[in-house]
Amino acid sequence: MKDSTNTNRWAILFFGMICMLIMGVCYTYSLFQPYVMKHFSVDSPSASLPFTIFIAVFCVGNFVGGRMQQKTTVKLTLVVGYILMVLGWLLTAILPSDMFWAMFITFGGLFGIGDGIVYNVIVSLMPKWFVDRKGLASGLTLAMLGLSATVFSPIVSQWLKNYGFSKSFMAVAMVYAAVGIFGTLTMKNPPKDYMSDYTGTGAIVTTKKQYEVSEVFHVKEFWTLMGLYFCAVPAYLLLSAIFVSYGADRGLTAAMATLGVSAASLCQVGGRFVIPTVSDKIGRKSAFAVSFLITALGVAMLTISTGNLYVLCFCLLSFSYGGTQACFAPIAADRFGTKNVGTILSLTMIGFGLGSIGASLMAKVVGTSTAFICAGVVSLIGIGLVCTLPSPKKAREQGV
């Protein structure tokens, strides 16, 4: 295999994990929300809108990051992404109390695009360096993103308590500036033709062809992956948003709620590492099937669960959600090559965006209980889509 390089790929993985760990500070937004409400004198639903916009724009940022990597260097792409991230938090910090609407632009827009750009760079770099261990590399990197909120929540809470709204937003901006410098100096593409003759072993088949973006629209698996993204979202997002309030009628005490949130967070981290790592051994198709089966089981149990069983359901859904999310980069790189994997992955994330919006609308239209039943059906559809993916034997016969 053509893998001669002076760069230690494990160092690249370690640096990427650090970048991802710190990037996830934004997922402590629920801690900032009361301070946003107080600073701008808005209610709770309004204060949550900037984060909702951020999630939507994040998908756009992913696409921008993928395209930028095609047109320019990794380092320049990271510079642009990190500058937008820092500006998003800094400008939010200095917003007057009568300009809440501007937070949609600063936090939701600028930070959302910047975060998406940087995320896409790091996620797409890992399969390039670990052609033979895509699941392991992607799993470790994304596990850090899941762990971030757990690590930084006490730190952010202390900042907010001691310094308030503006200074805390500035502090996070400085953290992103520091990791931006670190990430820009350490992240880079592997040499040309790095491990270019690797075609996979056992349950994994890696294509020799490096697909252009325009070509993937004619490949069935591209649309299947988009559908899988859609199916992987509703069950977890529905429950995570209302875990405490929905559990009030299911015997969930305050202590159980606190423990449940922490346990579910760790389960998501575990899923992001375990499922993609195992997929290196059993194949991406089998790993996806396991994740969707766990989701279907969790939703089925949720309909009759109370107390500790209700908490277990949340943990199961968190584990399967984290696992499926971390499997998309490896399978996209397997099927379409690593050259344009960032852009291709961002396009499949359209399914993620549609699934997120669909889950929220479904809950409002049909009610929470019915929405969970629908989410369970969607997870079963996901299993059906997984079955349409080619087996390793068939993939080899097709020469993908």
Short mmCIF file of C-alpha atoms in Angstrom, two decimals:
data_model
loop_
_atom_site.label_atom_id
_atom_site.label_comp_id
_atom_site.label_asym_id
_atom_site.label_seq_id
_atom_site.Cartn_x
_atom_site.Cartn_y
_atom_site.Cartn_z
CA MET A 1 0.00 0.00 0.00
CA LYS A 2 1.18 3.48 -0.82
CA ASP A 3 1.30 4.88 2.68
CA SER A 4 4.77 6.34 3.01
CA THR A 5 4.57 9.67 4.82
CA ASN A 6 6.47 11.49 7.51
CA THR A 7 3.23 12.43 9.26
CA ASN A 8 2.01 10.25 12.10
CA ARG A 9 -1.67 9.65 11.29
CA TRP A 10 -2.41 8.85 14.93
CA ALA A 11 -1.22 12.35 15.80
CA ILE A 12 -3.66 13.75 13.21
CA LEU A 13 -6.43 11.71 14.81
CA PHE A 14 -5.50 12.96 18.29
CA PHE A 15 -5.43 16.58 17.10
CA GLY A 16 -8.80 16.12 15.40
CA MET A 17 -10.25 14.70 18.61
CA ILE A 18 -9.10 17.77 20.53
CA CYS A 19 -10.65 20.08 17.94
CA MET A 20 -13.95 18.20 18.08
CA LEU A 21 -14.00 18.15 21.89
CA ILE A 22 -13.70 21.93 22.07
CA MET A 23 -16.06 22.53 19.13
CA GLY A 24 -18.88 21.00 21.15
CA VAL A 25 -18.97 23.87 23.67
CA CYS A 26 -21.92 25.23 21.67
CA TYR A 27 -24.01 22.24 22.76
CA THR A 28 -24.15 23.72 26.26
CA TYR A 29 -26.53 26.35 24.83
CA SER A 30 -29.28 25.28 27.24
CA LEU A 31 -27.12 26.80 29.99
CA PHE A 32 -26.89 30.09 28.08
CA GLN A 33 -30.63 30.21 27.35
CA PRO A 34 -31.78 31.74 30.70
CA TYR A 35 -29.15 34.46 30.31
CA VAL A 36 -30.28 35.10 26.73
CA MET A 37 -33.84 35.44 28.04
CA LYS A 38 -32.75 37.92 30.71
CA HIS A 39 -30.43 39.98 28.48
CA PHE A 40 -32.94 40.41 25.65
CA SER A 41 -36.13 40.15 27.74
CA VAL A 42 -37.58 37.31 25.65
CA ASP A 43 -39.45 34.13 26.58
CA SER A 44 -38.02 30.61 26.54
CA PRO A 45 -39.32 29.54 23.08
CA SER A 46 -37.87 32.71 21.54
CA ALA A 47 -34.53 32.27 23.31
CA SER A 48 -34.22 28.77 21.82
CA LEU A 49 -34.63 30.02 18.24
CA PRO A 50 -30.97 31.06 17.70
CA PHE A 51 -29.88 27.50 18.49
CA THR A 52 -32.55 26.06 16.18
CA ILE A 53 -31.33 28.33 13.38
CA PHE A 54 -27.75 27.31 14.16
CA ILE A 55 -28.63 23.62 13.65
CA ALA A 56 -30.29 24.36 10.30
CA VAL A 57 -27.47 26.61 9.05
CA PHE A 58 -24.89 24.07 10.29
CA CYS A 59 -26.03 21.74 7.47
CA VAL A 60 -25.42 24.55 4.97
CA GLY A 61 -21.98 25.14 6.48
CA ASN A 62 -21.16 21.49 5.92
CA PHE A 63 -21.82 21.89 2.21
CA VAL A 64 -19.78 25.10 2.07
CA GLY A 65 -16.89 23.35 3.84
CA GLY A 66 -17.00 20.45 1.41
CA ARG A 67 -16.95 22.72 -1.63
CA MET A 68 -14.18 24.89 -0.22
CA GLN A 69 -11.96 21.86 0.24
CA GLN A 70 -12.39 21.11 -3.46
CA LYS A 71 -11.40 24.63 -4.46
CA THR A 72 -8.71 25.49 -1.91
CA THR A 73 -6.59 24.06 0.90
CA VAL A 74 -7.66 22.49 4.17
CA LYS A 75 -5.87 25.19 6.16
CA LEU A 76 -7.57 28.08 4.37
CA THR A 77 -10.94 26.36 4.75
CA LEU A 78 -10.33 25.99 8.49
CA VAL A 79 -9.23 29.63 8.80
CA VAL A 80 -12.48 30.82 7.22
CA GLY A 81 -14.56 28.46 9.36
CA TYR A 82 -12.94 29.39 12.64
CA ILE A 83 -13.09 33.14 11.91
CA LEU A 84 -16.85 32.84 11.33
CA MET A 85 -17.22 30.84 14.55
CA VAL A 86 -15.34 33.41 16.61
CA LEU A 87 -17.22 36.32 15.01
CA GLY A 88 -20.52 34.62 15.73
CA TRP A 89 -19.85 34.52 19.48
CA LEU A 90 -18.05 37.87 19.72
CA LEU A 91 -20.76 39.81 17.89
CA THR A 92 -23.44 38.12 19.97
CA ALA A 93 -21.60 39.19 23.13
CA ILE A 94 -21.87 42.89 22.22
CA LEU A 95 -25.46 42.92 20.98
CA PRO A 96 -27.63 45.57 22.69
CA SER A 97 -30.60 44.31 24.67
CA ASP A 98 -33.07 45.56 22.01
CA MET A 99 -31.44 43.64 19.12
CA PHE A 100 -32.39 40.06 19.85
CA TRP A 101 -33.23 39.56 16.17
CA ALA A 102 -29.55 40.09 15.32
CA MET A 103 -28.64 36.94 17.28
CA PHE A 104 -30.32 34.95 14.50
CA ILE A 105 -27.60 36.32 12.20
CA THR A 106 -24.60 36.29 14.56
CA PHE A 107 -25.11 33.03 16.44
CA GLY A 108 -27.47 31.24 14.10
CA GLY A 109 -25.94 32.39 10.82
CA LEU A 110 -22.25 33.21 11.18
CA PHE A 111 -21.49 30.64 13.85
CA GLY A 112 -23.69 28.02 12.16
CA ILE A 113 -21.87 28.29 8.84
CA GLY A 114 -18.45 28.41 10.48
CA ASP A 115 -19.12 25.44 12.71
CA GLY A 116 -20.42 23.44 9.75
CA ILE A 117 -17.31 24.25 7.71
CA VAL A 118 -14.90 23.14 10.44
CA TYR A 119 -16.94 20.03 11.27
CA ASN A 120 -16.92 18.96 7.63
CA VAL A 121 -13.16 19.39 7.33
CA ILE A 122 -12.34 17.29 10.38
CA VAL A 123 -14.92 14.58 9.72
CA SER A 124 -13.85 14.18 6.09
CA LEU A 125 -10.14 14.13 6.97
CA MET A 126 -10.35 11.05 9.18
CA PRO A 127 -11.36 8.54 6.45
CA LYS A 128 -8.59 9.95 4.25
CA TRP A 129 -5.90 9.21 6.83
CA PHE A 130 -7.48 5.95 8.06
CA VAL A 131 -8.53 4.27 4.84
CA ASP A 132 -8.22 0.90 6.58
CA ARG A 133 -9.90 1.98 9.86
CA LYS A 134 -12.48 4.55 8.87
CA GLY A 135 -14.97 3.47 11.54
CA LEU A 136 -12.46 3.66 14.37
CA ALA A 137 -11.14 7.09 13.36
CA SER A 138 -14.59 8.58 12.73
CA GLY A 139 -15.94 7.03 15.93
CA LEU A 140 -13.19 8.41 18.15
CA THR A 141 -13.48 11.88 16.62
CA LEU A 142 -17.25 12.14 16.88
CA ALA A 143 -17.26 10.62 20.35
CA MET A 144 -15.34 13.70 21.48
CA LEU A 145 -18.08 15.93 20.09
CA GLY A 146 -20.64 13.97 22.10
CA LEU A 147 -18.49 14.17 25.23
CA SER A 148 -17.96 17.91 24.92
CA ALA A 149 -21.15 19.07 26.62
CA THR A 150 -20.46 16.80 29.60
CA VAL A 151 -16.93 18.13 29.98
CA PHE A 152 -17.67 21.82 29.48
CA SER A 153 -21.05 22.18 31.21
CA PRO A 154 -19.58 22.85 34.70
CA ILE A 155 -17.03 25.27 33.22
CA VAL A 156 -19.65 27.21 31.26
CA SER A 157 -21.97 27.25 34.27
CA GLN A 158 -19.24 28.83 36.37
CA TRP A 159 -18.49 31.44 33.70
CA LEU A 160 -22.14 32.40 33.42
CA LYS A 161 -22.52 32.61 37.19
CA ASN A 162 -19.43 34.77 37.63
CA TYR A 163 -19.38 36.88 34.46
CA GLY A 164 -22.89 36.92 32.99
CA PHE A 165 -24.06 36.99 29.38
CA SER A 166 -21.60 39.16 27.46
CA LYS A 167 -18.33 38.12 29.08
CA SER A 168 -19.23 34.43 28.90
CA PHE A 169 -19.93 34.68 25.16
CA MET A 170 -16.58 36.46 24.78
CA ALA A 171 -14.84 33.73 26.77
CA VAL A 172 -16.22 31.04 24.44
CA ALA A 173 -15.10 33.13 21.44
CA MET A 174 -11.56 33.17 22.83
CA VAL A 175 -11.66 29.40 23.34
CA TYR A 176 -12.69 28.95 19.70
CA ALA A 177 -9.95 31.34 18.60
CA ALA A 178 -7.36 29.28 20.47
CA VAL A 179 -8.54 25.94 19.05
CA GLY A 180 -8.74 27.61 15.63
CA ILE A 181 -5.04 28.35 15.72
CA PHE A 182 -4.32 24.85 16.98
CA GLY A 183 -6.52 23.18 14.37
CA THR A 184 -5.17 25.22 11.48
CA LEU A 185 -1.58 24.35 12.42
CA THR A 186 -2.19 20.61 12.89
CA MET A 187 -4.85 19.51 10.38
CA LYS A 188 -3.81 18.61 6.83
CA ASN A 189 -4.58 16.23 3.99
CA PRO A 190 -2.55 13.05 3.52
CA PRO A 191 -0.08 12.91 0.62
CA LYS A 192 -1.39 12.26 -2.88
CA ASP A 193 -2.07 8.54 -3.55
CA TYR A 194 -1.87 7.77 0.18
CA MET A 195 -3.01 4.13 0.55
CA SER A 196 -4.62 4.45 -2.89
CA ASP A 197 -4.42 0.73 -3.59
CA TYR A 198 -6.31 -0.32 -0.45
CA THR A 199 -9.58 -2.05 -1.38
CA GLY A 200 -10.69 -3.39 1.99
CA THR A 201 -10.77 -6.77 3.64
CA GLY A 202 -13.48 -9.02 5.06
CA ALA A 203 -16.74 -7.17 5.57
CA ILE A 204 -15.48 -3.84 4.20
CA VAL A 205 -15.22 -3.02 0.50
CA THR A 206 -13.58 0.25 -0.53
CA THR A 207 -14.10 1.64 -4.01
CA LYS A 208 -11.08 2.35 -6.20
CA LYS A 209 -13.02 5.06 -8.04
CA GLN A 210 -12.96 8.59 -6.65
CA TYR A 211 -16.42 9.93 -7.46
CA GLU A 212 -17.04 13.49 -8.53
CA VAL A 213 -19.97 15.20 -6.84
CA SER A 214 -22.01 15.29 -10.05
CA GLU A 215 -21.72 11.52 -10.39
CA VAL A 216 -23.17 10.50 -7.04
CA PHE A 217 -26.69 11.62 -7.95
CA HIS A 218 -26.81 8.68 -10.37
CA VAL A 219 -25.80 6.15 -7.70
CA LYS A 220 -28.60 4.44 -5.74
CA GLU A 221 -26.61 4.24 -2.49
CA PHE A 222 -26.33 8.04 -2.35
CA TRP A 223 -30.11 8.38 -2.04
CA THR A 224 -30.21 5.45 0.36
CA LEU A 225 -27.75 7.21 2.68
CA MET A 226 -29.83 10.37 2.54
CA GLY A 227 -32.87 8.30 3.49
CA LEU A 228 -30.97 6.65 6.34
CA TYR A 229 -30.00 10.07 7.67
CA PHE A 230 -33.69 11.00 7.66
CA CYS A 231 -34.72 7.79 9.45
CA ALA A 232 -32.00 8.05 12.11
CA VAL A 233 -33.17 11.38 13.52
CA PRO A 234 -36.85 11.51 14.66
CA ALA A 235 -36.96 9.09 17.61
CA TYR A 236 -33.97 10.58 19.46
CA LEU A 237 -34.76 14.22 18.74
CA LEU A 238 -38.37 13.82 19.85
CA LEU A 239 -37.45 12.33 23.22
CA SER A 240 -34.35 14.43 23.92
CA ALA A 241 -36.34 17.65 23.62
CA ILE A 242 -39.04 16.59 26.11
CA PHE A 243 -37.34 13.91 28.21
CA VAL A 244 -38.05 15.63 31.54
CA SER A 245 -41.53 17.02 30.83
CA TYR A 246 -42.78 13.87 29.07
CA GLY A 247 -41.39 11.75 31.89
CA ALA A 248 -43.35 13.67 34.53
CA ASP A 249 -46.34 11.39 33.99
CA ARG A 250 -44.13 8.30 33.84
CA GLY A 251 -42.74 8.36 37.34
CA LEU A 252 -39.60 10.33 36.50
CA THR A 253 -38.27 12.04 39.64
CA ALA A 254 -35.91 15.03 39.61
CA ALA A 255 -33.00 12.82 40.65
CA MET A 256 -33.80 10.26 37.96
CA ALA A 257 -34.05 13.03 35.36
CA THR A 258 -30.59 14.37 36.21
CA LEU A 259 -29.10 10.89 36.17
CA GLY A 260 -30.94 10.05 32.95
CA VAL A 261 -29.62 13.07 31.06
CA SER A 262 -26.05 12.31 32.12
CA ALA A 263 -26.38 8.59 31.35
CA ALA A 264 -27.95 9.27 27.95
CA SER A 265 -25.14 11.69 27.10
CA LEU A 266 -22.53 9.06 27.90
CA CYS A 267 -24.49 6.46 25.92
CA GLN A 268 -24.46 8.73 22.90
CA VAL A 269 -20.69 9.08 23.26
CA GLY A 270 -20.41 5.30 23.55
CA GLY A 271 -22.56 4.80 20.46
CA ARG A 272 -20.45 7.22 18.44
CA PHE A 273 -17.37 5.14 19.25
CA VAL A 274 -18.65 1.55 19.52
CA ILE A 275 -20.93 1.26 16.46
CA PRO A 276 -18.55 2.68 13.81
CA THR A 277 -15.56 0.84 15.32
CA VAL A 278 -17.46 -2.45 15.24
CA SER A 279 -18.51 -1.64 11.66
CA ASP A 280 -14.85 -2.03 10.64
CA LYS A 281 -15.24 -5.72 11.56
CA ILE A 282 -18.86 -6.62 10.76
CA GLY A 283 -19.46 -4.18 7.90
CA ARG A 284 -21.34 -0.87 7.66
CA LYS A 285 -24.58 -2.57 6.59
CA SER A 286 -24.68 -4.78 9.68
CA ALA A 287 -23.75 -1.86 11.95
CA PHE A 288 -26.58 0.28 10.58
CA ALA A 289 -29.00 -2.62 11.00
CA VAL A 290 -28.01 -3.04 14.65
CA SER A 291 -28.44 0.68 15.33
CA PHE A 292 -31.90 0.85 13.77
CA LEU A 293 -32.99 -2.31 15.59
CA ILE A 294 -31.95 -0.71 18.89
CA THR A 295 -33.93 2.41 17.93
CA ALA A 296 -37.03 0.36 17.11
CA LEU A 297 -36.66 -1.54 20.41
CA GLY A 298 -36.27 1.69 22.36
CA VAL A 299 -39.40 3.23 20.82
CA ALA A 300 -41.42 0.04 21.38
CA MET A 301 -40.40 -0.06 25.06
CA LEU A 302 -41.09 3.67 25.41
CA THR A 303 -44.81 3.18 24.85
CA ILE A 304 -45.12 1.12 28.06
CA SER A 305 -42.17 2.39 30.09
CA THR A 306 -42.17 4.14 33.45
CA GLY A 307 -39.46 5.07 35.95
CA ASN A 308 -36.09 3.46 35.36
CA LEU A 309 -37.30 1.69 32.20
CA TYR A 310 -38.16 5.10 30.75
CA VAL A 311 -34.59 6.25 31.44
CA LEU A 312 -33.27 3.06 29.80
CA CYS A 313 -35.29 3.84 26.67
CA PHE A 314 -33.65 7.27 26.46
CA CYS A 315 -30.23 5.65 26.85
CA LEU A 316 -30.97 3.14 24.07
CA LEU A 317 -32.14 5.86 21.69
CA SER A 318 -29.09 8.00 22.54
CA PHE A 319 -26.72 5.08 21.92
CA SER A 320 -28.26 4.17 18.56
CA TYR A 321 -28.49 7.81 17.44
CA GLY A 322 -24.81 8.43 18.21
CA GLY A 323 -23.85 5.20 16.49
CA THR A 324 -25.71 5.87 13.26
CA GLN A 325 -24.43 9.46 13.04
CA ALA A 326 -20.83 8.26 13.29
CA CYS A 327 -21.27 5.61 10.58
CA PHE A 328 -22.12 7.96 7.71
CA ALA A 329 -18.61 9.29 7.05
CA PRO A 330 -17.05 5.78 6.85
CA ILE A 331 -19.72 4.36 4.54
CA ALA A 332 -19.66 7.45 2.29
CA ALA A 333 -15.87 7.14 1.98
CA ASP A 334 -16.14 3.39 1.30
CA ARG A 335 -18.67 3.85 -1.48
CA PHE A 336 -17.59 7.11 -3.13
CA GLY A 337 -13.91 7.47 -2.25
CA THR A 338 -12.23 10.05 -0.06
CA LYS A 339 -11.46 12.74 -2.65
CA ASN A 340 -14.82 14.56 -2.39
CA VAL A 341 -16.24 12.84 0.69
CA GLY A 342 -16.79 16.15 2.50
CA THR A 343 -19.15 17.54 -0.12
CA ILE A 344 -20.89 14.20 -0.71
CA LEU A 345 -21.42 13.72 3.02
CA SER A 346 -22.87 17.23 3.34
CA LEU A 347 -25.39 16.45 0.60
CA THR A 348 -26.56 13.28 2.34
CA MET A 349 -27.09 15.45 5.43
CA ILE A 350 -30.11 16.97 3.67
CA GLY A 351 -31.84 13.90 5.09
CA PHE A 352 -30.72 14.95 8.59
CA GLY A 353 -32.18 18.42 8.14
CA LEU A 354 -35.48 17.09 6.78
CA GLY A 355 -35.68 14.51 9.58
CA SER A 356 -35.11 17.19 12.23
CA ILE A 357 -37.80 19.48 10.82
CA GLY A 358 -40.15 16.56 10.20
CA ALA A 359 -39.87 15.34 13.79
CA SER A 360 -40.81 18.75 15.20
CA LEU A 361 -43.73 19.21 12.80
CA MET A 362 -44.96 15.67 13.43
CA ALA A 363 -45.11 16.23 17.19
CA LYS A 364 -47.12 19.42 16.74
CA VAL A 365 -49.56 17.94 14.21
CA VAL A 366 -50.33 14.50 15.66
CA GLY A 367 -49.29 14.87 19.31
CA THR A 368 -46.37 13.44 21.25
CA SER A 369 -47.54 9.87 21.78
CA THR A 370 -48.57 9.36 18.15
CA ALA A 371 -45.34 11.04 17.01
CA PHE A 372 -43.31 8.40 18.86
CA ILE A 373 -45.27 5.63 17.12
CA CYS A 374 -44.52 7.32 13.79
CA ALA A 375 -40.85 7.58 14.76
CA GLY A 376 -40.82 3.85 15.46
CA VAL A 377 -42.27 3.19 12.01
CA VAL A 378 -39.61 5.44 10.49
CA SER A 379 -36.89 3.41 12.24
CA LEU A 380 -38.36 0.23 10.71
CA ILE A 381 -38.26 1.92 7.31
CA GLY A 382 -34.59 2.59 8.08
CA ILE A 383 -34.03 -1.15 8.54
CA GLY A 384 -35.69 -1.70 5.17
CA LEU A 385 -33.37 0.81 3.54
CA VAL A 386 -30.35 -0.86 5.15
CA CYS A 387 -31.41 -4.14 3.53
CA THR A 388 -31.16 -2.52 0.09
CA LEU A 389 -27.45 -1.77 0.60
CA PRO A 390 -25.25 -4.27 -1.27
CA SER A 391 -23.53 -7.00 0.72
CA PRO A 392 -19.69 -7.09 0.67
CA LYS A 393 -19.80 -10.04 -1.74
CA LYS A 394 -22.14 -8.25 -4.14
CA ALA A 395 -20.12 -5.05 -3.86
CA ARG A 396 -16.97 -6.91 -4.87
CA GLU A 397 -18.79 -8.46 -7.81
CA GLN A 398 -19.95 -5.00 -8.90
CA GLY A 399 -16.40 -3.70 -8.55
CA VAL A 400 -17.39 -0.73 -6.41
#
